[in-house]
Amino acid sequence: MRAALIQAALNLLEGDEADISLRAVARAAGVSAMAPYRHFADKAALLGAVADRGFSELADRLRTADAERTDPVAALVAQGMAYIDMAFDRPALFRLMFAGARLATTDVDCGTAAYAVLAKRVATITGDDRPHAAVAAWGIVHGLAMLSLAERLPPDRAERESVLTLFATGLCRSSDGKG
């Protein structure tokens, strides 16, 4: 039942439903209006579960992109492109994932797995576990995703990939003392 409610909420969200209420989710899942309350304290808790599903999907996409490359710089760029692709493929879900606690109450570890994939790859490039380097990588890719979704950047995939390559190459150079 919990999974059916999460899927119904996700379907409504991605169907551009203006107001996702617990009643609407119950109706979409084909259950009583009170059924969601057995699994979620409120709408924010339900949307938090939807966001959590999005972060799991993001982690899977990052792992897949990373595994397809042997070169660390190319792997980091591939992860960045997978991140941006998710933003374009599932914009409503992507926005919800980063909406904040007022809209979606998420677990404190929500998104940790996706970030860990990124941080691990950054560590292979820098040669150590530099938290600032991983945050910088996340900031670059998230900024590109959000700016692209807001149509503040040209819709040019190759340009986004060039920006990510520039960053990853610079990260590599800074770690070996060349930059």
PDB file of C-alpha atoms in Angstrom:
ATOM      1  CA  MET A   1       0.000   0.000   0.000  1.00  0.00           C
ATOM      2  CA  ARG A   2       2.797   2.436   0.896  1.00  0.00           C
ATOM      3  CA  ALA A   3       4.518   1.825  -2.453  1.00  0.00           C
ATOM      4  CA  ALA A   4       1.207   2.294  -4.300  1.00  0.00           C
ATOM      5  CA  LEU A   5       0.654   5.639  -2.579  1.00  0.00           C
ATOM      6  CA  ILE A   6       4.174   6.806  -3.406  1.00  0.00           C
ATOM      7  CA  GLN A   7       3.706   5.791  -7.036  1.00  0.00           C
ATOM      8  CA  ALA A   8       0.321   7.525  -7.214  1.00  0.00           C
ATOM      9  CA  ALA A   9       1.844  10.722  -5.793  1.00  0.00           C
ATOM     10  CA  LEU A  10       4.709  10.488  -8.270  1.00  0.00           C
ATOM     11  CA  ASN A  11       2.267  10.031 -11.146  1.00  0.00           C
ATOM     12  CA  LEU A  12       0.299  13.088 -10.047  1.00  0.00           C
ATOM     13  CA  LEU A  13       3.481  15.112  -9.621  1.00  0.00           C
ATOM     14  CA  GLU A  14       4.779  14.183 -13.059  1.00  0.00           C
ATOM     15  CA  GLY A  15       1.342  14.755 -14.558  1.00  0.00           C
ATOM     16  CA  ASP A  16       1.667  18.420 -13.590  1.00  0.00           C
ATOM     17  CA  GLU A  17      -1.022  18.151 -10.943  1.00  0.00           C
ATOM     18  CA  ALA A  18      -1.199  21.613  -9.401  1.00  0.00           C
ATOM     19  CA  ASP A  19      -2.127  20.509  -5.889  1.00  0.00           C
ATOM     20  CA  ILE A  20      -1.162  17.062  -4.726  1.00  0.00           C
ATOM     21  CA  SER A  21      -3.369  16.402  -1.730  1.00  0.00           C
ATOM     22  CA  LEU A  22      -3.551  13.212   0.292  1.00  0.00           C
ATOM     23  CA  ARG A  23      -7.141  12.794  -0.914  1.00  0.00           C
ATOM     24  CA  ALA A  24      -6.052  13.068  -4.554  1.00  0.00           C
ATOM     25  CA  VAL A  25      -3.282  10.531  -3.961  1.00  0.00           C
ATOM     26  CA  ALA A  26      -5.716   8.154  -2.247  1.00  0.00           C
ATOM     27  CA  ARG A  27      -8.157   8.522  -5.131  1.00  0.00           C
ATOM     28  CA  ALA A  28      -5.378   7.907  -7.685  1.00  0.00           C
ATOM     29  CA  ALA A  29      -4.230   4.813  -5.768  1.00  0.00           C
ATOM     30  CA  GLY A  30      -7.793   3.529  -5.499  1.00  0.00           C
ATOM     31  CA  VAL A  31      -7.881   3.477  -1.704  1.00  0.00           C
ATOM     32  CA  SER A  32      -9.927   5.203   0.978  1.00  0.00           C
ATOM     33  CA  ALA A  33      -9.250   8.834   1.808  1.00  0.00           C
ATOM     34  CA  MET A  34      -7.880   7.808   5.206  1.00  0.00           C
ATOM     35  CA  ALA A  35      -5.479   5.132   3.898  1.00  0.00           C
ATOM     36  CA  PRO A  36      -2.523   7.501   3.354  1.00  0.00           C
ATOM     37  CA  TYR A  37      -2.594   8.460   7.040  1.00  0.00           C
ATOM     38  CA  ARG A  38      -1.742   4.875   7.992  1.00  0.00           C
ATOM     39  CA  HIS A  39       1.588   5.286   6.195  1.00  0.00           C
ATOM     40  CA  PHE A  40       2.353   9.017   6.248  1.00  0.00           C
ATOM     41  CA  ALA A  41       1.880  11.644   8.955  1.00  0.00           C
ATOM     42  CA  ASP A  42       1.019  14.303   6.390  1.00  0.00           C
ATOM     43  CA  LYS A  43       1.441  15.428   2.805  1.00  0.00           C
ATOM     44  CA  ALA A  44       5.043  16.526   3.411  1.00  0.00           C
ATOM     45  CA  ALA A  45       5.924  13.021   4.639  1.00  0.00           C
ATOM     46  CA  LEU A  46       4.394  11.455   1.525  1.00  0.00           C
ATOM     47  CA  LEU A  47       6.211  13.879  -0.759  1.00  0.00           C
ATOM     48  CA  GLY A  48       9.389  13.186   1.202  1.00  0.00           C
ATOM     49  CA  ALA A  49       9.013   9.505   0.356  1.00  0.00           C
ATOM     50  CA  VAL A  50       8.585  10.470  -3.300  1.00  0.00           C
ATOM     51  CA  ALA A  51      11.745  12.613  -3.086  1.00  0.00           C
ATOM     52  CA  ASP A  52      13.582   9.702  -1.487  1.00  0.00           C
ATOM     53  CA  ARG A  53      12.623   7.537  -4.453  1.00  0.00           C
ATOM     54  CA  GLY A  54      14.026  10.234  -6.730  1.00  0.00           C
ATOM     55  CA  PHE A  55      17.327  10.261  -4.851  1.00  0.00           C
ATOM     56  CA  SER A  56      17.521   6.464  -5.169  1.00  0.00           C
ATOM     57  CA  GLU A  57      17.007   6.779  -8.914  1.00  0.00           C
ATOM     58  CA  LEU A  58      19.654   9.501  -9.082  1.00  0.00           C
ATOM     59  CA  ALA A  59      22.150   7.296  -7.218  1.00  0.00           C
ATOM     60  CA  ASP A  60      21.459   4.455  -9.672  1.00  0.00           C
ATOM     61  CA  ARG A  61      21.968   6.770 -12.651  1.00  0.00           C
ATOM     62  CA  LEU A  62      25.249   8.062 -11.219  1.00  0.00           C
ATOM     63  CA  ARG A  63      26.519   4.536 -10.514  1.00  0.00           C
ATOM     64  CA  THR A  64      25.650   3.421 -14.037  1.00  0.00           C
ATOM     65  CA  ALA A  65      27.304   6.448 -15.656  1.00  0.00           C
ATOM     66  CA  ASP A  66      30.388   6.000 -13.501  1.00  0.00           C
ATOM     67  CA  ALA A  67      30.705   2.279 -14.236  1.00  0.00           C
ATOM     68  CA  GLU A  68      30.622   2.861 -17.986  1.00  0.00           C
ATOM     69  CA  ARG A  69      33.924   4.824 -17.949  1.00  0.00           C
ATOM     70  CA  THR A  70      37.442   3.790 -17.003  1.00  0.00           C
ATOM     71  CA  ASP A  71      38.990   7.277 -17.096  1.00  0.00           C
ATOM     72  CA  PRO A  72      38.228   9.104 -13.812  1.00  0.00           C
ATOM     73  CA  VAL A  73      37.698  12.495 -15.477  1.00  0.00           C
ATOM     74  CA  ALA A  74      35.382  10.977 -18.095  1.00  0.00           C
ATOM     75  CA  ALA A  75      33.529   9.139 -15.309  1.00  0.00           C
ATOM     76  CA  LEU A  76      32.973  12.371 -13.373  1.00  0.00           C
ATOM     77  CA  VAL A  77      31.737  14.118 -16.518  1.00  0.00           C
ATOM     78  CA  ALA A  78      29.425  11.165 -17.248  1.00  0.00           C
ATOM     79  CA  GLN A  79      28.033  11.400 -13.720  1.00  0.00           C
ATOM     80  CA  GLY A  80      27.396  15.105 -14.212  1.00  0.00           C
ATOM     81  CA  MET A  81      25.591  14.482 -17.477  1.00  0.00           C
ATOM     82  CA  ALA A  82      23.504  11.732 -15.843  1.00  0.00           C
ATOM     83  CA  TYR A  83      22.560  14.186 -13.082  1.00  0.00           C
ATOM     84  CA  ILE A  84      21.499  16.820 -15.619  1.00  0.00           C
ATOM     85  CA  ASP A  85      19.681  14.206 -17.700  1.00  0.00           C
ATOM     86  CA  MET A  86      17.614  13.251 -14.663  1.00  0.00           C
ATOM     87  CA  ALA A  87      16.688  16.903 -14.175  1.00  0.00           C
ATOM     88  CA  PHE A  88      15.447  17.022 -17.776  1.00  0.00           C
ATOM     89  CA  ASP A  89      13.835  13.581 -17.767  1.00  0.00           C
ATOM     90  CA  ARG A  90      11.930  14.116 -14.510  1.00  0.00           C
ATOM     91  CA  PRO A  91      11.849  17.865 -13.810  1.00  0.00           C
ATOM     92  CA  ALA A  92       8.971  17.823 -11.322  1.00  0.00           C
ATOM     93  CA  LEU A  93      10.580  15.034  -9.310  1.00  0.00           C
ATOM     94  CA  PHE A  94      13.978  16.715  -9.505  1.00  0.00           C
ATOM     95  CA  ARG A  95      12.592  20.001  -8.179  1.00  0.00           C
ATOM     96  CA  LEU A  96      10.772  18.166  -5.386  1.00  0.00           C
ATOM     97  CA  MET A  97      13.992  16.410  -4.361  1.00  0.00           C
ATOM     98  CA  PHE A  98      15.550  19.787  -3.563  1.00  0.00           C
ATOM     99  CA  ALA A  99      12.424  21.625  -2.431  1.00  0.00           C
ATOM    100  CA  GLY A 100      13.129  21.639   1.283  1.00  0.00           C
ATOM    101  CA  ALA A 101      11.404  20.385   4.413  1.00  0.00           C
ATOM    102  CA  ARG A 102       8.337  22.635   4.172  1.00  0.00           C
ATOM    103  CA  LEU A 103       7.220  20.822   1.041  1.00  0.00           C
ATOM    104  CA  ALA A 104       8.804  17.394   1.459  1.00  0.00           C
ATOM    105  CA  THR A 105       9.970  15.963   4.763  1.00  0.00           C
ATOM    106  CA  THR A 106      12.902  13.728   3.919  1.00  0.00           C
ATOM    107  CA  ASP A 107      15.083  11.464   5.991  1.00  0.00           C
ATOM    108  CA  VAL A 108      18.360  13.066   7.064  1.00  0.00           C
ATOM    109  CA  ASP A 109      20.234  10.506   4.942  1.00  0.00           C
ATOM    110  CA  CYS A 110      18.091  11.166   1.874  1.00  0.00           C
ATOM    111  CA  GLY A 111      20.431  11.745  -1.043  1.00  0.00           C
ATOM    112  CA  THR A 112      23.475  10.415   0.794  1.00  0.00           C
ATOM    113  CA  ALA A 113      23.942   7.466  -1.577  1.00  0.00           C
ATOM    114  CA  ALA A 114      23.924   9.713  -4.658  1.00  0.00           C
ATOM    115  CA  TYR A 115      26.361  12.149  -3.069  1.00  0.00           C
ATOM    116  CA  ALA A 116      28.619   9.256  -2.018  1.00  0.00           C
ATOM    117  CA  VAL A 117      28.942   8.105  -5.638  1.00  0.00           C
ATOM    118  CA  LEU A 118      30.052  11.601  -6.635  1.00  0.00           C
ATOM    119  CA  ALA A 119      32.398  12.020  -3.654  1.00  0.00           C
ATOM    120  CA  LYS A 120      34.050   8.656  -4.289  1.00  0.00           C
ATOM    121  CA  ARG A 121      34.784   9.584  -7.905  1.00  0.00           C
ATOM    122  CA  VAL A 122      36.119  13.004  -6.892  1.00  0.00           C
ATOM    123  CA  ALA A 123      38.412  11.291  -4.384  1.00  0.00           C
ATOM    124  CA  THR A 124      39.876   9.124  -7.170  1.00  0.00           C
ATOM    125  CA  ILE A 125      40.696  12.300  -9.099  1.00  0.00           C
ATOM    126  CA  THR A 126      42.092  14.324  -6.212  1.00  0.00           C
ATOM    127  CA  GLY A 127      43.898  11.396  -4.622  1.00  0.00           C
ATOM    128  CA  ASP A 128      42.270  11.966  -1.270  1.00  0.00           C
ATOM    129  CA  ASP A 129      38.934  12.650   0.359  1.00  0.00           C
ATOM    130  CA  ARG A 130      38.606  16.430  -0.041  1.00  0.00           C
ATOM    131  CA  PRO A 131      35.087  17.356   1.051  1.00  0.00           C
ATOM    132  CA  HIS A 132      35.349  20.796  -0.569  1.00  0.00           C
ATOM    133  CA  ALA A 133      36.169  19.265  -3.951  1.00  0.00           C
ATOM    134  CA  ALA A 134      33.104  17.011  -3.795  1.00  0.00           C
ATOM    135  CA  VAL A 135      30.878  19.922  -2.765  1.00  0.00           C
ATOM    136  CA  ALA A 136      32.307  21.995  -5.617  1.00  0.00           C
ATOM    137  CA  ALA A 137      31.546  19.197  -8.089  1.00  0.00           C
ATOM    138  CA  TRP A 138      28.013  18.888  -6.763  1.00  0.00           C
ATOM    139  CA  GLY A 139      27.532  22.656  -6.900  1.00  0.00           C
ATOM    140  CA  ILE A 140      28.698  22.822 -10.509  1.00  0.00           C
ATOM    141  CA  VAL A 141      26.471  20.024 -11.734  1.00  0.00           C
ATOM    142  CA  HIS A 142      23.442  21.095  -9.704  1.00  0.00           C
ATOM    143  CA  GLY A 143      23.854  24.671 -10.863  1.00  0.00           C
ATOM    144  CA  LEU A 144      24.032  23.564 -14.489  1.00  0.00           C
ATOM    145  CA  ALA A 145      20.929  21.396 -14.007  1.00  0.00           C
ATOM    146  CA  MET A 146      18.908  24.181 -12.380  1.00  0.00           C
ATOM    147  CA  LEU A 147      20.033  26.861 -14.825  1.00  0.00           C
ATOM    148  CA  SER A 148      19.216  24.554 -17.714  1.00  0.00           C
ATOM    149  CA  LEU A 149      15.772  23.723 -16.336  1.00  0.00           C
ATOM    150  CA  ALA A 150      15.087  27.427 -15.890  1.00  0.00           C
ATOM    151  CA  GLU A 151      16.167  27.960 -19.517  1.00  0.00           C
ATOM    152  CA  ARG A 152      18.934  30.325 -18.392  1.00  0.00           C
ATOM    153  CA  LEU A 153      21.490  28.410 -20.434  1.00  0.00           C
ATOM    154  CA  PRO A 154      21.321  27.520 -24.112  1.00  0.00           C
ATOM    155  CA  PRO A 155      19.770  24.076 -24.633  1.00  0.00           C
ATOM    156  CA  ASP A 156      23.100  22.700 -25.796  1.00  0.00           C
ATOM    157  CA  ARG A 157      24.074  19.341 -24.323  1.00  0.00           C
ATOM    158  CA  ALA A 158      27.590  19.605 -25.753  1.00  0.00           C
ATOM    159  CA  GLU A 159      28.113  22.931 -23.985  1.00  0.00           C
ATOM    160  CA  ARG A 160      27.080  21.489 -20.620  1.00  0.00           C
ATOM    161  CA  GLU A 161      29.426  18.568 -21.193  1.00  0.00           C
ATOM    162  CA  SER A 162      32.251  21.010 -22.045  1.00  0.00           C
ATOM    163  CA  VAL A 163      31.679  22.903 -18.793  1.00  0.00           C
ATOM    164  CA  LEU A 164      31.790  19.667 -16.810  1.00  0.00           C
ATOM    165  CA  THR A 165      34.944  18.562 -18.643  1.00  0.00           C
ATOM    166  CA  LEU A 166      36.597  21.902 -17.895  1.00  0.00           C
ATOM    167  CA  PHE A 167      35.774  21.529 -14.202  1.00  0.00           C
ATOM    168  CA  ALA A 168      36.847  17.864 -13.964  1.00  0.00           C
ATOM    169  CA  THR A 169      40.086  18.534 -15.834  1.00  0.00           C
ATOM    170  CA  GLY A 170      40.827  21.499 -13.578  1.00  0.00           C
ATOM    171  CA  LEU A 171      40.130  19.358 -10.525  1.00  0.00           C
ATOM    172  CA  CYS A 172      42.576  16.780 -11.826  1.00  0.00           C
ATOM    173  CA  ARG A 173      45.239  19.454 -12.476  1.00  0.00           C
ATOM    174  CA  SER A 174      44.804  21.048  -9.069  1.00  0.00           C
ATOM    175  CA  SER A 175      45.309  17.705  -7.382  1.00  0.00           C
ATOM    176  CA  ASP A 176      48.581  16.946  -9.183  1.00  0.00           C
ATOM    177  CA  GLY A 177      50.032  20.410  -8.656  1.00  0.00           C
ATOM    178  CA  LYS A 178      49.758  21.558 -12.279  1.00  0.00           C
ATOM    179  CA  GLY A 179      46.933  23.988 -11.857  1.00  0.00           C
TER     180      GLY A 179
END
